Each structure stands twice: as structure tokens, then as C-alpha cells.
Amino acid sequence: MRICCIGAGYVGGPTMTVIARKCPDIRVDVVDINAERIAAWNSDSLPVFEPGLEEIVRLCRGKNLFFSTDVDAAIDAADIVFISVNTPTKTYGYGAGSASDLRFVESCARKIAEVSRSGKIVVEKSTLPVRTADVIRQILSSTGMEFQVLSNPEFLAEGTAVRDLESPDRVLIGGDEDTEEGRSAIDELAGIYARWVPEDRIIKTNLWSSELSKLTANAFLAQRISSINSISALCEATGADVEQVARAVGSDTRIGSKFLNSSVGYGGSCFQKDLLNLIYLCEHFNLPEVALYWRGVVEINAYQKRRFAEGVIDSLYRNICGKRLAIFGFAFKEDTNDTRESPAIDICRLFLNERAQLAVFDPKVSKKQILADLNVEEGDPRVEFCASPYEAAEKAHAIVLLTQWKEFKNLDYKKIKSAMATPAWIFDGRNCLDHRLLGELGFLLRGIGKGNLS
Ligand code: UDX
Ligand code: ADP
């Protein structure tokens, strides 16, 4: 059997690597139109940082896992084609700012129709608005060959992708349950996962349920973060501690303890995009009340980023003009080099508007990426890219921690304090540092939702 995956990004790359590892008899071709990205997948420095990924790529690459720009040949040779391309929020025309931009998906479907000389199973891996499979089907039907379209959304989280792929909570496969051909396509894909995923974790549904479940899962996860973040504001106004509240609330098994860490706001390529997509769909189907309900989740996230940045500015005597701020972490979460929708972007832009000097350190995000995200040129004195947290903190008025990288917990804060301006502030946007210890060292501290009565 041969599998082809169109799109060698954060989803396609790790997913196909794990499939190749688990199924040595299947040849897996990952193709992309971005030659630079493919070259990186074929080099020692992978384009995606993901713990544990490099080792598996090394084991499989050149054996049954291949990265290439020869899209046409790989599609034609495959029995199953995964579509794993980006579906960003539309920035133009109808639905701009909320609908998903499906032009990359459509062009994949057209490509499959154009180059295939036999019918195949086509799998939607990218997160798509419900009923996209219809579009793909229509395009493929023009060939007169037998294609089956399946939806198999990816639930991996960045930073834990390998673990999530190796032991997923569930695998979801949606297909045409009403026909023999549809059911057998679902079973064929399920058979691949069944090599390492227990059968009871493989959920089979119709196409629309599968497409909608992915959006719904991300909306529910984002909602938990916005819920606890909204309460963090109330904690600060009342003297309650959001971590204590989260622990007390999360101990109710009906609620559960995960995903209740209050933060500077959620980021990443999925939550914002998928919520906006869900809101757009609700509006499209004339359900304005439902759209408004989910809109609140998005608004709380924007509010939390603003609220945090304003807290920093307030604490520094409402003046950060010319002050050096050490930015600890720029990725949207730990263990990834991805900065898409990272809260650091909006927060740093707010600081730049106030004319602060930023000294940014992130262990995995490149200088080029940070400058592009902040829309500043190389050499611009307002943004310095630092090689270590110590360098960033040198002469800084404040440390602003935005990503919970583990290494920030065990730095020599005594040394850092002595190199900083006085008073030395730490704004812990992830509540991940030892506040008692830092207080003893003489830092002024502000966490999220921690009784900062103002
Ligand atoms: C998410 C979903 O978890 C995954 O199932 C889906 O397939 C894609 O979207 P990802 O965006 O990679 O994955 O990361 P996730 O771990 O969900 O974190 C998203 C954001 O929420 C990050 O910015 C993270 O720091 C933040 N977060 C997460 C919190 O602020 N608090 C929490 O308790 C958990
Ligand atoms: P994700 O996080 O969903 O994986 P990425 O942006 O990291 O998103 O990856 C998507 C990849 O899909 C990109 O590398 C992009 O070049 C690729 N891509 C987009 N359109 C096409 C296409 N028509 N053919 C091949 N690759 C494509």
C-alpha cells in the first residue's frame, strides 16, 4: 500500500512520520509545493520542532518515508491521499475575518482529479468547515473514476504531537456510512490506525459529524481557557487566587482538571481559526444567538491579552517609553517553534506602541520569525533578539514571561536580579515560576489572577 500526504506542515509532517514508523510495510510520501520546507525535512534541521520527532524521522526517512516536491507522481502512485494543507482565516472578500480560506484544499482536490489515473481514498486531515467533503467530492466526480472522501481530523497538540499520535485518546473517521463503498473506505483507513490504536478508540461517524466534531472539540477547549481567564480577572479584583479556584473547580470529575491553567490567552494555529470558522458557519445557517455565544470565547481571549499588557504598563508607572522589557518566550506554548496566533505577538505590539525596548529570548523561535511577527526590520533598535534569558534581562526594568518553557523555572534569578534595573519586576503570564522564592530575592511580582488588588 502507498500513502501520499499533500502538505508537509505541523500536522502532515508528524502524522505521516508516526504512520510510517508504525506501518513499515506502507510507503509514505509527504509532498509539498514549498521546496525549502521539503529540503528542511530532508536535512538534519527539521522545519518543525517537536520533542521526539527527529529520532523517528531518522529511523524511517529513505526507508518507507519520503519527503518530496513531486506532488503529481506521489498522488498518482498512492492508494490513499491525505490532504493536510493550511486552511487559514480568509483575509479578503466574502467572509473575510471569519470564514476559512479553502483555496489550498480546492487546489489539492483539483490536482488529485488532474493527475490520478485510478480511483483513490481521499482523506481530509486539515480542519475544514462542515460540508467541505461535498466540494471535494464534486471536483473528483468530474473524473468519472471511483473516489471515496473521508474526514479524519487530527487532534494532536503541538509540543506533544508524537505522544498524541502514538497513543491518541481517539481517532475519528467520518465517511459515507450509507454505501458499501463508503463503509469499506472507512474500514480501510481504520485498519491502518488499528495497527497501534485499540479498536475501541477508533470512532466511525458520517462525514458531517466528523468535520463538525473537530471544530467543536477545539471550541470546547478554547472555551475552558476563556472561562478560567475570565475568572482570573475576577480573582484579581477580589483577592482570590485563580490557581486555587481552578484546583477546587477542576476536582469535580464532571469538570475535570485539565486545560484550566489561566494564562495570557490561548494561541496556536487552531483555536482562533476554528472558533471564527464555527461562528461563521452559525451565521451562515442563520443562528445568530449561537454565533454570539462562541464569539464571547474569542473576545475574552483578546481581552485577556490586552488586560495583561495593560497590567504591565500600569505597574511600571504607566510609562514604558524607552524602558527595556525582557520578553521570556515567544512561541504560543512550550515545546514548539510555532508562533501562529501567539499571544506574544499582540502583547509585544502593544508594548512597541508604548515605545518600549524589547529584548526577546525564545529557545526555539528564530530571529527571522520574531521580526516578521512584530513587523520590524532587522537592525531596528526597538527589538533585540537575545541568545539567552540572562542577556535579555540585562538592564531590563521587567521580565515579561509569555511562554512556559521549562528552562525559565530554574534560572539563576539572583544573578538576573543583580543585572536588572531597580525595582525589578517579573510579570508571569503563565503562573509557572516560584513566586515565593522570587519575592524573597526582592523581585516585584505579578501573576495572572493572583489577588493583585488594584
Ligand atoms: C489544539 C488542540 O489541543 C488540539 O487537540 C487540536 O488538534 C489543535 O489545537 P495546540 O493548538 O497545538 O492544539 O495546543 P494546545 O495545547 O491546545 O494549546 C493551545 C493554547 O492554549 C496555547 O497557547 C496554550 O498555552 C493555551 N493553554 C492551554 C492555556 O492557556 N491554558 C491551558 O490550560 C491550556
Ligand atoms: P498545518 O499546521 O495545518 O500543518 P502548515 O502551514 O504548517 O499547516 O502546513 C501546510 C503545508 O501545506 C505548507 O507547507 C504548504 O506549503 C502546503 N501546501 C499548501 N497548499 C498546497 C498544495 N496545493 N500542494 C502542496 N502543498 C501545499
PDB file of C-alpha atoms in Angstrom, residues 62-201:
ATOM      1  CA  GLY A  62      14.612   6.946   2.986  1.00  0.00           C
ATOM      2  CA  LYS A  63      13.143   3.573   4.035  1.00  0.00           C
ATOM      3  CA  ASN A  64       9.387   3.968   3.849  1.00  0.00           C
ATOM      4  CA  LEU A  65       9.084   7.721   4.493  1.00  0.00           C
ATOM      5  CA  PHE A  66       9.919  10.177   1.712  1.00  0.00           C
ATOM      6  CA  PHE A  67       9.674  13.970   1.518  1.00  0.00           C
ATOM      7  CA  SER A  68       9.452  15.437  -1.967  1.00  0.00           C
ATOM      8  CA  THR A  69       8.142  18.238  -4.147  1.00  0.00           C
ATOM      9  CA  ASP A  70       6.985  15.808  -6.821  1.00  0.00           C
ATOM     10  CA  VAL A  71       3.328  16.177  -5.921  1.00  0.00           C
ATOM     11  CA  ASP A  72       1.892  14.682  -9.116  1.00  0.00           C
ATOM     12  CA  ALA A  73       3.833  11.420  -9.082  1.00  0.00           C
ATOM     13  CA  ALA A  74       3.159  10.779  -5.397  1.00  0.00           C
ATOM     14  CA  ILE A  75      -0.583  11.352  -5.787  1.00  0.00           C
ATOM     15  CA  ASP A  76      -0.843   9.097  -8.801  1.00  0.00           C
ATOM     16  CA  ALA A  77       1.050   6.253  -7.123  1.00  0.00           C
ATOM     17  CA  ALA A  78      -0.958   6.383  -3.891  1.00  0.00           C
ATOM     18  CA  ASP A  79      -3.937   4.333  -2.753  1.00  0.00           C
ATOM     19  CA  ILE A  80      -4.800   6.852  -0.059  1.00  0.00           C
ATOM     20  CA  VAL A  81      -4.189  10.611  -0.362  1.00  0.00           C
ATOM     21  CA  PHE A  82      -4.297  12.781   2.758  1.00  0.00           C
ATOM     22  CA  ILE A  83      -4.965  16.488   2.322  1.00  0.00           C
ATOM     23  CA  SER A  84      -3.075  18.270   5.077  1.00  0.00           C
ATOM     24  CA  VAL A  85      -2.707  21.806   3.813  1.00  0.00           C
ATOM     25  CA  ASN A  86      -3.326  25.051   5.654  1.00  0.00           C
ATOM     26  CA  THR A  87      -6.830  26.490   5.940  1.00  0.00           C
ATOM     27  CA  PRO A  88      -6.235  29.991   7.324  1.00  0.00           C
ATOM     28  CA  THR A  89      -8.950  32.501   8.126  1.00  0.00           C
ATOM     29  CA  LYS A  90      -9.973  34.370   4.968  1.00  0.00           C
ATOM     30  CA  THR A  91      -8.485  37.849   4.797  1.00  0.00           C
ATOM     31  CA  TYR A  92     -10.391  39.089   1.762  1.00  0.00           C
ATOM     32  CA  GLY A  93     -13.850  39.252   0.229  1.00  0.00           C
ATOM     33  CA  TYR A  94     -16.881  37.343   1.406  1.00  0.00           C
ATOM     34  CA  GLY A  95     -16.440  36.013   4.969  1.00  0.00           C
ATOM     35  CA  ALA A  96     -13.143  37.906   5.499  1.00  0.00           C
ATOM     36  CA  GLY A  97     -12.033  37.666   9.139  1.00  0.00           C
ATOM     37  CA  SER A  98     -14.054  34.561   9.958  1.00  0.00           C
ATOM     38  CA  ALA A  99     -14.580  32.058   7.127  1.00  0.00           C
ATOM     39  CA  SER A 100     -11.849  29.547   6.295  1.00  0.00           C
ATOM     40  CA  ASP A 101      -9.855  30.121   3.152  1.00  0.00           C
ATOM     41  CA  LEU A 102     -10.334  26.880   1.260  1.00  0.00           C
ATOM     42  CA  ARG A 103      -8.360  27.692  -1.858  1.00  0.00           C
ATOM     43  CA  PHE A 104      -5.469  25.383  -0.884  1.00  0.00           C
ATOM     44  CA  VAL A 105      -7.840  22.499  -0.243  1.00  0.00           C
ATOM     45  CA  GLU A 106      -9.653  23.103  -3.511  1.00  0.00           C
ATOM     46  CA  SER A 107      -6.403  23.204  -5.439  1.00  0.00           C
ATOM     47  CA  CYS A 108      -5.406  19.858  -3.899  1.00  0.00           C
ATOM     48  CA  ALA A 109      -8.718  18.331  -4.961  1.00  0.00           C
ATOM     49  CA  ARG A 110      -8.220  19.659  -8.493  1.00  0.00           C
ATOM     50  CA  LYS A 111      -4.673  18.320  -8.536  1.00  0.00           C
ATOM     51  CA  ILE A 112      -5.844  14.870  -7.445  1.00  0.00           C
ATOM     52  CA  ALA A 113      -8.521  14.921 -10.182  1.00  0.00           C
ATOM     53  CA  GLU A 114      -5.965  16.018 -12.769  1.00  0.00           C
ATOM     54  CA  VAL A 115      -3.147  13.552 -12.127  1.00  0.00           C
ATOM     55  CA  SER A 116      -4.866  10.386 -10.883  1.00  0.00           C
ATOM     56  CA  ARG A 117      -5.152   7.508 -13.286  1.00  0.00           C
ATOM     57  CA  SER A 118      -7.141   5.388 -10.830  1.00  0.00           C
ATOM     58  CA  GLY A 119      -9.735   5.992  -8.096  1.00  0.00           C
ATOM     59  CA  LYS A 120      -8.468   6.527  -4.532  1.00  0.00           C
ATOM     60  CA  ILE A 121      -9.455   7.228  -0.989  1.00  0.00           C
ATOM     61  CA  VAL A 122      -9.053  10.951  -0.308  1.00  0.00           C
ATOM     62  CA  VAL A 123      -8.751  11.900   3.356  1.00  0.00           C
ATOM     63  CA  GLU A 124      -9.373  15.364   4.768  1.00  0.00           C
ATOM     64  CA  LYS A 125      -6.794  15.808   7.518  1.00  0.00           C
ATOM     65  CA  SER A 126      -6.900  19.606   7.617  1.00  0.00           C
ATOM     66  CA  THR A 127      -9.620  21.134   9.792  1.00  0.00           C
ATOM     67  CA  LEU A 128     -12.426  22.134   7.500  1.00  0.00           C
ATOM     68  CA  PRO A 129     -15.839  23.712   7.720  1.00  0.00           C
ATOM     69  CA  VAL A 130     -18.614  21.173   7.857  1.00  0.00           C
ATOM     70  CA  ARG A 131     -19.685  20.013   4.337  1.00  0.00           C
ATOM     71  CA  THR A 132     -16.311  20.658   2.668  1.00  0.00           C
ATOM     72  CA  ALA A 133     -16.197  16.986   1.674  1.00  0.00           C
ATOM     73  CA  ASP A 134     -19.058  17.803  -0.701  1.00  0.00           C
ATOM     74  CA  VAL A 135     -16.840  20.247  -2.585  1.00  0.00           C
ATOM     75  CA  ILE A 136     -14.007  17.738  -2.839  1.00  0.00           C
ATOM     76  CA  ARG A 137     -16.423  15.053  -4.000  1.00  0.00           C
ATOM     77  CA  GLN A 138     -17.872  17.287  -6.696  1.00  0.00           C
ATOM     78  CA  ILE A 139     -14.438  18.137  -8.061  1.00  0.00           C
ATOM     79  CA  LEU A 140     -13.383  14.481  -8.085  1.00  0.00           C
ATOM     80  CA  SER A 141     -16.612  13.297  -9.666  1.00  0.00           C
ATOM     81  CA  SER A 142     -15.624  15.040 -12.898  1.00  0.00           C
ATOM     82  CA  THR A 143     -13.003  12.317 -13.464  1.00  0.00           C
ATOM     83  CA  GLY A 144     -15.585   9.559 -13.772  1.00  0.00           C
ATOM     84  CA  MET A 145     -13.393   7.386 -11.507  1.00  0.00           C
ATOM     85  CA  GLU A 146     -14.403   5.979  -8.131  1.00  0.00           C
ATOM     86  CA  PHE A 147     -13.162   8.189  -5.272  1.00  0.00           C
ATOM     87  CA  GLN A 148     -14.161   7.951  -1.620  1.00  0.00           C
ATOM     88  CA  VAL A 149     -13.815  11.043   0.543  1.00  0.00           C
ATOM     89  CA  LEU A 150     -13.171  10.568   4.265  1.00  0.00           C
ATOM     90  CA  SER A 151     -12.767  13.032   7.107  1.00  0.00           C
ATOM     91  CA  ASN A 152     -10.051  12.111   9.611  1.00  0.00           C
ATOM     92  CA  PRO A 153      -9.314  15.229  11.641  1.00  0.00           C
ATOM     93  CA  GLU A 154      -6.096  15.489  13.584  1.00  0.00           C
ATOM     94  CA  PHE A 155      -6.331  16.022  17.329  1.00  0.00           C
ATOM     95  CA  LEU A 156      -2.621  16.292  18.077  1.00  0.00           C
ATOM     96  CA  ALA A 157      -1.439  19.268  20.074  1.00  0.00           C
ATOM     97  CA  GLU A 158       1.868  20.850  19.143  1.00  0.00           C
ATOM     98  CA  GLY A 159       4.649  20.133  21.606  1.00  0.00           C
ATOM     99  CA  THR A 160       3.147  16.712  22.380  1.00  0.00           C
ATOM    100  CA  ALA A 161       2.466  15.603  18.792  1.00  0.00           C
ATOM    101  CA  VAL A 162       4.445  12.367  18.876  1.00  0.00           C
ATOM    102  CA  ARG A 163       2.846  11.233  22.126  1.00  0.00           C
ATOM    103  CA  ASP A 164      -0.622  12.267  20.929  1.00  0.00           C
ATOM    104  CA  LEU A 165      -0.148  10.364  17.666  1.00  0.00           C
ATOM    105  CA  GLU A 166       1.308   7.262  19.291  1.00  0.00           C
ATOM    106  CA  SER A 167      -1.410   6.966  21.924  1.00  0.00           C
ATOM    107  CA  PRO A 168      -4.377   9.100  20.903  1.00  0.00           C
ATOM    108  CA  ASP A 169      -7.481   9.460  23.090  1.00  0.00           C
ATOM    109  CA  ARG A 170      -9.405   8.670  19.930  1.00  0.00           C
ATOM    110  CA  VAL A 171      -9.119   8.502  16.169  1.00  0.00           C
ATOM    111  CA  LEU A 172     -12.117   9.893  14.319  1.00  0.00           C
ATOM    112  CA  ILE A 173     -13.023   8.699  10.831  1.00  0.00           C
ATOM    113  CA  GLY A 174     -16.037  10.081   9.010  1.00  0.00           C
ATOM    114  CA  GLY A 175     -17.254   8.727   5.706  1.00  0.00           C
ATOM    115  CA  ASP A 176     -20.245   7.801   3.623  1.00  0.00           C
ATOM    116  CA  GLU A 177     -21.880   5.337   6.007  1.00  0.00           C
ATOM    117  CA  ASP A 178     -24.806   4.778   3.663  1.00  0.00           C
ATOM    118  CA  THR A 179     -22.949   2.895   0.930  1.00  0.00           C
ATOM    119  CA  GLU A 180     -20.926  -0.309   0.854  1.00  0.00           C
ATOM    120  CA  GLU A 181     -18.013   1.542  -0.806  1.00  0.00           C
ATOM    121  CA  GLY A 182     -18.100   4.276   1.838  1.00  0.00           C
ATOM    122  CA  ARG A 183     -18.087   1.793   4.710  1.00  0.00           C
ATOM    123  CA  SER A 184     -15.232  -0.170   3.208  1.00  0.00           C
ATOM    124  CA  ALA A 185     -13.146   3.010   2.749  1.00  0.00           C
ATOM    125  CA  ILE A 186     -13.737   3.857   6.438  1.00  0.00           C
ATOM    126  CA  ASP A 187     -12.639   0.338   7.374  1.00  0.00           C
ATOM    127  CA  GLU A 188      -9.532   0.523   5.214  1.00  0.00           C
ATOM    128  CA  LEU A 189      -8.326   3.694   6.940  1.00  0.00           C
ATOM    129  CA  ALA A 190      -9.354   2.345  10.352  1.00  0.00           C
ATOM    130  CA  GLY A 191      -7.247  -0.747   9.572  1.00  0.00           C
ATOM    131  CA  ILE A 192      -4.115   1.395   9.338  1.00  0.00           C
ATOM    132  CA  TYR A 193      -4.680   3.024  12.742  1.00  0.00           C
ATOM    133  CA  ALA A 194      -5.717  -0.305  14.271  1.00  0.00           C
ATOM    134  CA  ARG A 195      -2.109  -1.445  13.959  1.00  0.00           C
ATOM    135  CA  TRP A 196      -1.316   0.582  17.068  1.00  0.00           C
ATOM    136  CA  VAL A 197      -4.555   2.155  18.340  1.00  0.00           C
ATOM    137  CA  PRO A 198      -7.028  -0.028  20.305  1.00  0.00           C
ATOM    138  CA  GLU A 199     -10.190  -0.587  18.226  1.00  0.00           C
ATOM    139  CA  ASP A 200     -12.466   0.949  20.851  1.00  0.00           C
ATOM    140  CA  ARG A 201     -10.647   4.249  20.394  1.00  0.00           C
TER     141      ARG A 201
END
